[in-house]
Coordinates of N, CA, C and O in Angstrom, one line a residue:
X28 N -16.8 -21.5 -4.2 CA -16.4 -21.4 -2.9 C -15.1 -20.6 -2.8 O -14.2 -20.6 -3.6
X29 N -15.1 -19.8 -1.4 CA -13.8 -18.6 -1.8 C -13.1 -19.5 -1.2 O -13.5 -20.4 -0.4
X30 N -11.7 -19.5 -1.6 CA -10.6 -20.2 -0.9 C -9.9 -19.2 0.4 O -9.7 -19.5 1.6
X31 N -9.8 -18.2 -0.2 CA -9.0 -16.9 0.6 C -10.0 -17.0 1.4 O -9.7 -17.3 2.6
X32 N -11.5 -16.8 1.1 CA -11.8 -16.3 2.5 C -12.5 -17.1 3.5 O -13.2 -16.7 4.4
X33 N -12.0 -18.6 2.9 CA -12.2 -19.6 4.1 C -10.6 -19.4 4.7 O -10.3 -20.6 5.1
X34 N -10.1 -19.0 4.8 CA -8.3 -19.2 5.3 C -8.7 -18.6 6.5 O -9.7 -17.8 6.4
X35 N -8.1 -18.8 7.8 CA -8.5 -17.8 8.9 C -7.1 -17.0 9.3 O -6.0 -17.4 8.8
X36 N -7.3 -15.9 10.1 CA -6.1 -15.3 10.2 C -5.7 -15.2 11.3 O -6.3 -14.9 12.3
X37 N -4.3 -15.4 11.1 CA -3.7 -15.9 12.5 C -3.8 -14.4 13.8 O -3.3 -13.5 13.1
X38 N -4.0 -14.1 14.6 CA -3.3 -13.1 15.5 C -2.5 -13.0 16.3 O -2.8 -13.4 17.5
X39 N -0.8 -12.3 16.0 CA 0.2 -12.3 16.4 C 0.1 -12.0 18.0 O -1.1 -11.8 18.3
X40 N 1.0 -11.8 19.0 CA 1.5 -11.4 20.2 C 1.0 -9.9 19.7 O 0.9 -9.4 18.6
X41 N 0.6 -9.5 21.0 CA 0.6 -7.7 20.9 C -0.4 -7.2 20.3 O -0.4 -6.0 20.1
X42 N -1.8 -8.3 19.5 CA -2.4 -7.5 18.8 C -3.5 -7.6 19.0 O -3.9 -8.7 18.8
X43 N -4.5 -6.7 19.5 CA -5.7 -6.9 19.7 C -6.9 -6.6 18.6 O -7.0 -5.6 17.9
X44 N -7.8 -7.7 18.6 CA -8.9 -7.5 17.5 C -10.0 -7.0 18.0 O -10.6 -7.9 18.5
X45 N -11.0 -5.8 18.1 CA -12.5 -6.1 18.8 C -13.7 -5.7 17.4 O -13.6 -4.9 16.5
X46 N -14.4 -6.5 17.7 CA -15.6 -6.2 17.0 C -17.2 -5.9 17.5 O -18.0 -6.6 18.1
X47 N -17.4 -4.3 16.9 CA -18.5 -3.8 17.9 C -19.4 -3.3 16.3 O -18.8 -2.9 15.3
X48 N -21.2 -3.5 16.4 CA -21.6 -3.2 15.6 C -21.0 -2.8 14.1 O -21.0 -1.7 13.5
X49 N -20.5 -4.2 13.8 CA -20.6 -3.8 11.9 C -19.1 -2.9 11.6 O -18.8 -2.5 10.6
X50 N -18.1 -2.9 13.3 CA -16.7 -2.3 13.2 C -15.8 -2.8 13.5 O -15.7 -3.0 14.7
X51 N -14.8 -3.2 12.6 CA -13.6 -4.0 13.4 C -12.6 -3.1 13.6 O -12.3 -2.4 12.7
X52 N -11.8 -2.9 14.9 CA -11.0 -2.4 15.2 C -9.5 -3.5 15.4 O -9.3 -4.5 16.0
X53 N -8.7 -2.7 14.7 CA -6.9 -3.7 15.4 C -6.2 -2.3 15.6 O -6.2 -1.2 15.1
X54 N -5.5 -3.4 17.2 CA -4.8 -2.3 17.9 C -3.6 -3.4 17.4 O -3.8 -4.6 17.1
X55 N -2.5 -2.6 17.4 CA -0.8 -2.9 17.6 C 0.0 -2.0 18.2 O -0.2 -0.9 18.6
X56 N 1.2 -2.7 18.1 CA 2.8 -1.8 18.1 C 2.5 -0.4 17.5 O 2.6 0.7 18.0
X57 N 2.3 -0.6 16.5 CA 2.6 0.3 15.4 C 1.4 1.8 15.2 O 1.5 2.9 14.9
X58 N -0.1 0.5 15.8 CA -0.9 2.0 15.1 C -2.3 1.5 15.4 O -2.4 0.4 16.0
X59 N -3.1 2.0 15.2 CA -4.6 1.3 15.4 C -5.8 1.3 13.8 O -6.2 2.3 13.3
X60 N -6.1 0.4 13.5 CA -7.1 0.6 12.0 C -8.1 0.2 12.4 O -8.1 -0.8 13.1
X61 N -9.4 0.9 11.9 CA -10.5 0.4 11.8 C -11.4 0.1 10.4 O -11.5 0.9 9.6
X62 N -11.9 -1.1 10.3 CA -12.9 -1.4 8.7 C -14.2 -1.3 9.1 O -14.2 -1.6 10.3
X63 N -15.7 -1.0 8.4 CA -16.3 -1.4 8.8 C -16.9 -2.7 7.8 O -16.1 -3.3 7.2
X64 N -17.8 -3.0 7.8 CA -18.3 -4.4 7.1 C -20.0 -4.6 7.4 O -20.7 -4.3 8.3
X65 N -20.3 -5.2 6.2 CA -21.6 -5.3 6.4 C -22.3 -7.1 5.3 O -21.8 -7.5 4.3
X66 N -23.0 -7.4 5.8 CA -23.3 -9.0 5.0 C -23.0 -10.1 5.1 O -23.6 -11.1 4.7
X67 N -21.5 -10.0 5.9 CA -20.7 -11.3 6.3 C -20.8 -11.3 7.6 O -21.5 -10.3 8.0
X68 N -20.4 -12.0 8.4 CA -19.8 -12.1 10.0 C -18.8 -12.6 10.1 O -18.5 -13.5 9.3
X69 N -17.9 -12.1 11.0 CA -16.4 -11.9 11.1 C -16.3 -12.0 13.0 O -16.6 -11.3 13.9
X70 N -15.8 -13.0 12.8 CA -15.4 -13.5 14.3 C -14.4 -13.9 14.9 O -13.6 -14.4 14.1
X71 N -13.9 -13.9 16.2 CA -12.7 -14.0 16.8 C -12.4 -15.7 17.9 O -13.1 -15.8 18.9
X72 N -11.8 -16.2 17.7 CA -12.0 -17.6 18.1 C -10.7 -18.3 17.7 O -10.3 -18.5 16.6
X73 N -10.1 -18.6 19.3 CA -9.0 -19.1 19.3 C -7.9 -18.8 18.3 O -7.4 -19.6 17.5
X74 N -7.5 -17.3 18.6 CA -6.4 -16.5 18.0 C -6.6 -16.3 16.7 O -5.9 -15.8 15.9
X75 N -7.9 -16.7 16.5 CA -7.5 -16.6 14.7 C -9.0 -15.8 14.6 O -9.9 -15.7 15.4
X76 N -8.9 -15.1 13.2 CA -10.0 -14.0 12.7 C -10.8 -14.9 11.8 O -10.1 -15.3 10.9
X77 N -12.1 -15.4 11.7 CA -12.8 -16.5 11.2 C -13.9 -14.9 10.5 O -14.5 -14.1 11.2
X78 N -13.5 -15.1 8.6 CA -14.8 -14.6 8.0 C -15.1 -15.7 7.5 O -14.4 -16.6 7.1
X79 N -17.0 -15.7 7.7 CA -17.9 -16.6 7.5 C -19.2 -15.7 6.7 O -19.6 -14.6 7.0
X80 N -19.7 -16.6 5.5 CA -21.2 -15.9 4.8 C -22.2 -16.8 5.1 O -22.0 -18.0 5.4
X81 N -23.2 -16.2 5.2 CA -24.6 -17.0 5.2 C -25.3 -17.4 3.9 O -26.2 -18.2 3.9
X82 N -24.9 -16.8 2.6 CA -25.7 -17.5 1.4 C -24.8 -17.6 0.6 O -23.7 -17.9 1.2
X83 N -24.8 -17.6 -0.7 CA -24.2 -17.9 -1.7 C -24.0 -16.9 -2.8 O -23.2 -16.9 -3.7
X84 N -24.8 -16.2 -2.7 CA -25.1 -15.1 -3.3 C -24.1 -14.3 -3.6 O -23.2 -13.9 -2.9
X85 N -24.3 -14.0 -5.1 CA -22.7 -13.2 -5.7 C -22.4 -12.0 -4.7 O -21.3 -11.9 -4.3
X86 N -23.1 -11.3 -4.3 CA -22.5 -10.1 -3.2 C -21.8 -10.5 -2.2 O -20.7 -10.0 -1.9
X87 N -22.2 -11.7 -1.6 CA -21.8 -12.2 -0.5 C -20.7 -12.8 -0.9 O -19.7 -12.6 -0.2
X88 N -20.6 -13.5 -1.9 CA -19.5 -14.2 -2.3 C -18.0 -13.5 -2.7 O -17.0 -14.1 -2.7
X89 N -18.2 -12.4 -3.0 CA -17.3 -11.5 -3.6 C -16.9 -10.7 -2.3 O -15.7 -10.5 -2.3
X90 N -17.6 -10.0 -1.1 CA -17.0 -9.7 0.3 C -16.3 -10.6 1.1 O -15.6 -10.1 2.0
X91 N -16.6 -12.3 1.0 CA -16.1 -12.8 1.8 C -14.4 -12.7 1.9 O -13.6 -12.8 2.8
X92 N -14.1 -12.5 0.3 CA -12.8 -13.0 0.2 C -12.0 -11.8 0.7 O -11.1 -11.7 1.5
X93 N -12.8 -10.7 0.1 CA -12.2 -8.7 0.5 C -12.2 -9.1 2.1 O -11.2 -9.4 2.9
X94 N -13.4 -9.0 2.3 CA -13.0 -8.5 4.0 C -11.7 -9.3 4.5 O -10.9 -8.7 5.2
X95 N -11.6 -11.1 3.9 CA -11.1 -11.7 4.7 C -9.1 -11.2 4.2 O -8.1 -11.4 4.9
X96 N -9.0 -10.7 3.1 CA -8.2 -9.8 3.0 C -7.3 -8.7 3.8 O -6.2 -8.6 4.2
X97 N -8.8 -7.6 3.7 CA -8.8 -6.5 4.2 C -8.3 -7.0 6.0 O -7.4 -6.4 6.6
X98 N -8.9 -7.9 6.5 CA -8.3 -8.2 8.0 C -6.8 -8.3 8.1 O -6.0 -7.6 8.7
X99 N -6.4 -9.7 7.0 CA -5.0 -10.2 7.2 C -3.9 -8.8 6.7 O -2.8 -8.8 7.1
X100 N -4.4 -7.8 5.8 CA -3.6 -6.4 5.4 C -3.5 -5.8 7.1 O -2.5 -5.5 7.7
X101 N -5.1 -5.7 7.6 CA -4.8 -5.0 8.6 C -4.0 -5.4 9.5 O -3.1 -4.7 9.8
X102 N -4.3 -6.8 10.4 CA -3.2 -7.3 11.3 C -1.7 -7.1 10.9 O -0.9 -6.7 11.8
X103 N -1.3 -7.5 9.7 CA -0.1 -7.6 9.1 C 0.6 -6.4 9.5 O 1.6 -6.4 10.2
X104 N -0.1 -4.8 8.8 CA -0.1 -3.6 9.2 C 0.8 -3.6 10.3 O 2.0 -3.8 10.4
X105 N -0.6 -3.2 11.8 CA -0.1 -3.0 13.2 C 1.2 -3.5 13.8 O 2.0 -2.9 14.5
X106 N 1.0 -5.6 13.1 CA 2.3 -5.8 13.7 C 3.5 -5.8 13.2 O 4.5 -6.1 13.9
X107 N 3.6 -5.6 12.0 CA 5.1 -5.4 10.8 C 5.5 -4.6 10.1 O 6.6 -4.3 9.8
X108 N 3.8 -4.1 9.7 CA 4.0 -2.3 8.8 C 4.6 -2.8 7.3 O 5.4 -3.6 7.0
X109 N 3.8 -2.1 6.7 CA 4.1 -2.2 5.0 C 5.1 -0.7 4.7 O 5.2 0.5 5.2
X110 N 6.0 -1.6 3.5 CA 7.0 -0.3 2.9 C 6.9 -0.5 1.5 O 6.5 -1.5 1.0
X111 N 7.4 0.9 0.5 CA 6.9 0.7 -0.4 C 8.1 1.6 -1.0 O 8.4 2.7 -0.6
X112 N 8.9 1.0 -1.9 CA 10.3 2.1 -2.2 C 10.0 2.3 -4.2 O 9.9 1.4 -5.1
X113 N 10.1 3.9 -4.2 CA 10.2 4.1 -5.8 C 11.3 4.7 -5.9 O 11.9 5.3 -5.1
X114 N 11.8 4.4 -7.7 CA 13.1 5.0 -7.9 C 12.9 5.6 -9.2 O 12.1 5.3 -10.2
X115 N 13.8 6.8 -9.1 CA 13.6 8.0 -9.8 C 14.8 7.8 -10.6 O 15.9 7.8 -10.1
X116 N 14.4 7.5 -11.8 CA 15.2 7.0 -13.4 C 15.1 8.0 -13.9 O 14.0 8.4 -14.2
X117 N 16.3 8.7 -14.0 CA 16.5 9.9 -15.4 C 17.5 11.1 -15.0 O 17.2 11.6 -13.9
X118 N 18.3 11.5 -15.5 CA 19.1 12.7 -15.5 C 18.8 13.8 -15.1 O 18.3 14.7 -15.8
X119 N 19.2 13.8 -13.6 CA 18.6 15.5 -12.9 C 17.6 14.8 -12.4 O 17.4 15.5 -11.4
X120 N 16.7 14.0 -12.3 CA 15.9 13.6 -11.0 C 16.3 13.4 -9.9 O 17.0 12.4 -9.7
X121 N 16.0 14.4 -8.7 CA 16.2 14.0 -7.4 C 15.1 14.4 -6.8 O 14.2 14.9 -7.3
X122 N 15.5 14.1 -5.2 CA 14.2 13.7 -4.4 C 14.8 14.0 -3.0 O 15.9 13.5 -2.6
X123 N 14.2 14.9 -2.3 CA 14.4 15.2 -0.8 C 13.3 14.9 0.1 O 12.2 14.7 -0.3
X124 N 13.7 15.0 1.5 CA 12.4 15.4 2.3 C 13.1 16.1 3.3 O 14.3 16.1 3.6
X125 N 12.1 16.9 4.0 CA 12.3 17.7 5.3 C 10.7 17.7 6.0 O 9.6 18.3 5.9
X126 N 11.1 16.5 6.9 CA 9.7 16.0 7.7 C 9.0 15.4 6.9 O 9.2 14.3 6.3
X127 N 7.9 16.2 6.8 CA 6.7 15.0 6.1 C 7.1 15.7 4.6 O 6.9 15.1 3.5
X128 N 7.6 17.0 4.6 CA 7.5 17.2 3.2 C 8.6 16.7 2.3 O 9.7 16.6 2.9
X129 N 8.4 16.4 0.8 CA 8.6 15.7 0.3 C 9.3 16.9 -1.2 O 8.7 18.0 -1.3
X130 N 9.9 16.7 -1.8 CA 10.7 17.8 -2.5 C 11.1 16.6 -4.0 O 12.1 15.8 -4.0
X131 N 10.4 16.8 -4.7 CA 10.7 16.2 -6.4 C 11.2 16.9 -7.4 O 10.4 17.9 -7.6
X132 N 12.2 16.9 -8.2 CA 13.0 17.5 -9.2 C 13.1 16.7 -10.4 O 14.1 16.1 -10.7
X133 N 11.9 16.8 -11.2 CA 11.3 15.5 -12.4 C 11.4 16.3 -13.5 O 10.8 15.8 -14.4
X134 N 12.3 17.6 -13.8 CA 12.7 17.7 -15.3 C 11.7 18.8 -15.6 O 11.7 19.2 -16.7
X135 N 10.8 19.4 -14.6 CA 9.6 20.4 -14.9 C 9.9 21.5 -14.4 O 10.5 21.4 -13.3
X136 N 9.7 22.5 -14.7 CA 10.6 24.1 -14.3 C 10.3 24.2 -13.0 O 11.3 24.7 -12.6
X137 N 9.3 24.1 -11.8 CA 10.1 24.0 -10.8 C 9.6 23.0 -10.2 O 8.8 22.2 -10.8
X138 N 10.0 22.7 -8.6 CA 9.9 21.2 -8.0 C 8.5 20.9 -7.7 O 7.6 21.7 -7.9
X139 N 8.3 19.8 -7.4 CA 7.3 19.4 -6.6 C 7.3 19.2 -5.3 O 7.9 18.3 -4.8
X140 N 6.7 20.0 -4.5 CA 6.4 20.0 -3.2 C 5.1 19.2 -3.0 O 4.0 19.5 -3.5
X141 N 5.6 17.8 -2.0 CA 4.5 17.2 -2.0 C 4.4 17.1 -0.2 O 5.5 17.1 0.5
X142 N 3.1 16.9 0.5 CA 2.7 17.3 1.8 C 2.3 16.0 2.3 O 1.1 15.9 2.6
X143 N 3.1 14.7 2.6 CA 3.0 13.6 2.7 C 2.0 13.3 4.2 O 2.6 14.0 5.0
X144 N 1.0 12.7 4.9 CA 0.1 12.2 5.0 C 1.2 11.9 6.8 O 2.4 11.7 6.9
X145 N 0.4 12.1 7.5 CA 1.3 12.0 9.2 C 1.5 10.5 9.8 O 2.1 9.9 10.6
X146 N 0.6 10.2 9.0 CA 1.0 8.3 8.8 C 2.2 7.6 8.4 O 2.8 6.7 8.9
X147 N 2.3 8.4 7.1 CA 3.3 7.8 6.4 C 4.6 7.9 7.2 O 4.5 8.8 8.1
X148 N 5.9 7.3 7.1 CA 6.8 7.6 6.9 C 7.8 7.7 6.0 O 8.2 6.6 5.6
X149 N 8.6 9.1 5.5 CA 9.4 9.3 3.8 C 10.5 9.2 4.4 O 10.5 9.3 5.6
X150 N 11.4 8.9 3.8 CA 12.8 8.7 3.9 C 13.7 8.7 2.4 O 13.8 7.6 1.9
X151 N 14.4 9.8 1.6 CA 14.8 9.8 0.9 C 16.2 9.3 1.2 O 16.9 9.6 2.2
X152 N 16.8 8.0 -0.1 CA 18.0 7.8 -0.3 C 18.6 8.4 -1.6 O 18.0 8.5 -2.7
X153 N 19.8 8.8 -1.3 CA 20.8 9.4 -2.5 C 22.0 8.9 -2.3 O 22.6 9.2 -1.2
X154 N 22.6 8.3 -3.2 CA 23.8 7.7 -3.3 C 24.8 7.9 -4.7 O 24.3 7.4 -5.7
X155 N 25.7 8.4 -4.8 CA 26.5 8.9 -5.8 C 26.9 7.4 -6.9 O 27.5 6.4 -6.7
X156 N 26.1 7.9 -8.2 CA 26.3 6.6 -8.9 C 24.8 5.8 -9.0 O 24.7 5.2 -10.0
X157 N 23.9 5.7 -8.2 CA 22.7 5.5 -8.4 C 21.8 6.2 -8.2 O 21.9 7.4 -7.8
X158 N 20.3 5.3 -8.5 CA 19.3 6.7 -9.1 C 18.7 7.0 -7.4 O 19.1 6.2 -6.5
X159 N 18.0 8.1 -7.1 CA 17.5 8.4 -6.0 C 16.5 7.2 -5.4 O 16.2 6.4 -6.3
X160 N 16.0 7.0 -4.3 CA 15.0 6.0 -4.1 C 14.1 6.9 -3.3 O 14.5 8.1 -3.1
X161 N 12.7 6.4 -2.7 CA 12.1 7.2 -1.8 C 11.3 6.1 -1.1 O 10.5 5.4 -1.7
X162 N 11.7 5.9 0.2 CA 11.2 5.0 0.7 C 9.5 5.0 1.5 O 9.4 6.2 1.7
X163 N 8.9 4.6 1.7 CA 7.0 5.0 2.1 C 6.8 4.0 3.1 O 6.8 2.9 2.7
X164 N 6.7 4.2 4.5 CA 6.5 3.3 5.3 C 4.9 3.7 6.2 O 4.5 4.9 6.4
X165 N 4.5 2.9 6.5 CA 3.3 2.7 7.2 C 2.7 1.8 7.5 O 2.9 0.8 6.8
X166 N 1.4 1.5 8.9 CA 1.1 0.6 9.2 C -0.2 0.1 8.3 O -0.8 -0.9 8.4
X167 N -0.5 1.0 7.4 CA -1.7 0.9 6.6 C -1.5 1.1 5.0 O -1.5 2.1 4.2
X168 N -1.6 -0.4 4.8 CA -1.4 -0.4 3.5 C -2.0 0.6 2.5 O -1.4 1.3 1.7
X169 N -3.4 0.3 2.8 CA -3.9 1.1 1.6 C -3.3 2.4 1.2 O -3.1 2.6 0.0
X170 N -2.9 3.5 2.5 CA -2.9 4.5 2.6 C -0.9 4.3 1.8 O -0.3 5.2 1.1
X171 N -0.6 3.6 2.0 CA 1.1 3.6 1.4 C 0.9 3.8 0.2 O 1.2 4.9 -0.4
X172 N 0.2 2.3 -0.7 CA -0.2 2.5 -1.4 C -0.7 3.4 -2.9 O -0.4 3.4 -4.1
X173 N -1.6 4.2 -1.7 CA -2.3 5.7 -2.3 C -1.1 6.4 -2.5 O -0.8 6.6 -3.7
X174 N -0.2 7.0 -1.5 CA 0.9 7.5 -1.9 C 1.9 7.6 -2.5 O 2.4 8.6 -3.1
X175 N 2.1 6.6 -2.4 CA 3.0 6.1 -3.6 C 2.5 6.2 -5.6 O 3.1 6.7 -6.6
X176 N 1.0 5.4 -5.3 CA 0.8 6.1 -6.7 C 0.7 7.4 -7.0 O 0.8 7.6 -8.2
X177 N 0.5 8.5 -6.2 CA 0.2 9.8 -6.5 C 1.9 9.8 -6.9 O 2.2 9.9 -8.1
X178 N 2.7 9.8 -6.2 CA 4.3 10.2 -6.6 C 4.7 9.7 -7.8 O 5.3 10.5 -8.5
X179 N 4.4 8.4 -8.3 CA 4.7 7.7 -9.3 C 3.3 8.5 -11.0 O 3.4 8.5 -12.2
X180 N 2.2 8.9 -9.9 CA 1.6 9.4 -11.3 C 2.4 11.0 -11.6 O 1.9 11.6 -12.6
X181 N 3.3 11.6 -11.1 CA 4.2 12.9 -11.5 C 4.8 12.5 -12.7 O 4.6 13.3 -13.7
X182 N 5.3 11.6 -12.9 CA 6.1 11.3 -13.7 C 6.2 10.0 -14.0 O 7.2 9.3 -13.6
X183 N 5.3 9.4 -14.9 CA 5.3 7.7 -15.4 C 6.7 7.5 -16.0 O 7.5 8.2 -16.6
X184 N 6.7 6.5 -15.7 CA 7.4 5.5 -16.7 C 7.4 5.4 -17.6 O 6.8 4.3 -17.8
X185 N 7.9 6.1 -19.1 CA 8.0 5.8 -20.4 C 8.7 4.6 -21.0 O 9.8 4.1 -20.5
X186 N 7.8 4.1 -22.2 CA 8.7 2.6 -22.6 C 9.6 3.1 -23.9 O 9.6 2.2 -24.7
X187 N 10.6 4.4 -24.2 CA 11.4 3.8 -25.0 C 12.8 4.1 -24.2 O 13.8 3.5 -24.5
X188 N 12.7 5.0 -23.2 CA 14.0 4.9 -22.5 C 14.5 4.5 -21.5 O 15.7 4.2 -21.3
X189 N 12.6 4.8 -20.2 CA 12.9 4.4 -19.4 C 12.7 5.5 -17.9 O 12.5 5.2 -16.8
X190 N 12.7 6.7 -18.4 CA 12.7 7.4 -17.6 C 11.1 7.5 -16.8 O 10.0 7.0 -17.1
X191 N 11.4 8.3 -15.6 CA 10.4 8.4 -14.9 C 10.6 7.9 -13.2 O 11.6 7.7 -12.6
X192 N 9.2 7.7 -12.8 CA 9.2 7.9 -11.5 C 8.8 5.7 -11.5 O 7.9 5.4 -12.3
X193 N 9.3 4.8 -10.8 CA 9.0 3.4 -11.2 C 8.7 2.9 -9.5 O 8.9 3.6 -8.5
X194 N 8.1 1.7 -9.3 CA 8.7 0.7 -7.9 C 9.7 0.0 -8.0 O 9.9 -0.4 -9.2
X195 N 10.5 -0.3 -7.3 CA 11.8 -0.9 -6.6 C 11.5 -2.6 -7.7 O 10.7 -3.5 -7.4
X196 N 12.0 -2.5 -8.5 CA 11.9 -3.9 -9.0 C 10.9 -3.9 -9.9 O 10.4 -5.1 -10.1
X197 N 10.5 -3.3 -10.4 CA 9.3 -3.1 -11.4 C 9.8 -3.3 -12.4 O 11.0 -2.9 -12.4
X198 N 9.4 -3.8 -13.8 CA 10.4 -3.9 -14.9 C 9.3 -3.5 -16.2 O 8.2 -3.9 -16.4
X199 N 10.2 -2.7 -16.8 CA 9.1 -1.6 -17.8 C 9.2 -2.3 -19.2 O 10.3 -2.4 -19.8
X200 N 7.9 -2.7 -19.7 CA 8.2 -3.1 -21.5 C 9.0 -1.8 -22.2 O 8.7 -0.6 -22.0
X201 N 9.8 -2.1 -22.7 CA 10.6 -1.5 -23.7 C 10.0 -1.2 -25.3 O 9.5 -2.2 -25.9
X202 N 10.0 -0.5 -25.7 CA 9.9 -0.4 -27.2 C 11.1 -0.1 -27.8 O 12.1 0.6 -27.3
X203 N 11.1 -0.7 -29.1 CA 12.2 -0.3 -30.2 C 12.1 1.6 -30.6 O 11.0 2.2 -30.4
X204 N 13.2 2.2 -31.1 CA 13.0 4.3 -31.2 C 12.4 3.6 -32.5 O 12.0 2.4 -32.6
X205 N 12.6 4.8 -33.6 CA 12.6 5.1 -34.8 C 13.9 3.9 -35.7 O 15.0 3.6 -35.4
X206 N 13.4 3.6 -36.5 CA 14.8 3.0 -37.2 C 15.1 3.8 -38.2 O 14.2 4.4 -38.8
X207 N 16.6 3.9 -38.5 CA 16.6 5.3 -39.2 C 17.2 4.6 -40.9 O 17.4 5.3 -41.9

């Protein structure tokens, strides 16, 4: 029995849910997302988003919990918006933006020009004394997300020093160098 996707989801002030053929739509503050869905039924009843299955069956069983997921990401979205901050560890890493574009300085002969998504919003921090950060904001997770890993796949995280592109609080296994 799913736990998650017996949980129903609440819907805040300001947010509207509709469901038309096999498409859920949420409107908010922030933005509008659509999922579509197929196997389950997903209904709206007294403010809250009710995913329900009809069999038991491993397919069904394994969508109930995603979709019932995939709703509570999306409402959450519209009315609060997901943020996503990476920090750029290593000597001579920096990070700009100008609008959507995105400007990385990762130690490789020349920068990275990256063309960030009209969704998103970038906001680089620089502060004398710590490492650069780059902040990723949007009403749609997945899509931050996506973002964010493409930035962070430029330049991983190595485990003996440290360097690289990380998330805000992320903490990297270490290895011992060479013993000499």
């Amino acid at each position: 029995m799913s736990r998650i996707g017996n949980n129903p989801v609440a819907i805040p002030e300001g947010v509207t849910v509709d469901i038309k053929d096999n498409v859920v739509t949420v409107k908010g503050k922030l933005g509008e997302l659509t999922q579509n869905y197929d196997s389950i039924e997903i209904k709206v009843e007294e403010g809250n988003v009710m995913v329900t299955r009809s069999s038991d069956s491993k397919d069904q069983k394994a969508k109930h919990g995603l979709y019932r997921s995939l709703m509570h990401n999306m409402i959450e979205g519209v009315s609060k918006g997901w943020t996503k901050e990476l920090e750029l560890v290593g000597v001579g890493y920096r990070a700009a933006n100008q609008g959507q574009k995105l400007d990385l300085a990762l130690g490789f002969s020349h920068n990275i020009i990256l063309n960030v998504a009209p969704e998103v919003k970038v906001e680089t921090i620089s502060e004398k004394g710590k490492n650069p950060i780059i902040k990723l904001t949007s009403f749609d997770k997945q899509l931050v997300g996506q973002v964010a890993a493409k930035i962070r796949g430029f330049r991983r995280p190595e485990p003996y020093k440290g360097k690289g592109i990380k998330f805000v609080g992320e903490i990297i296994r270490r290895k011992a160098g060479k013993s000499a």
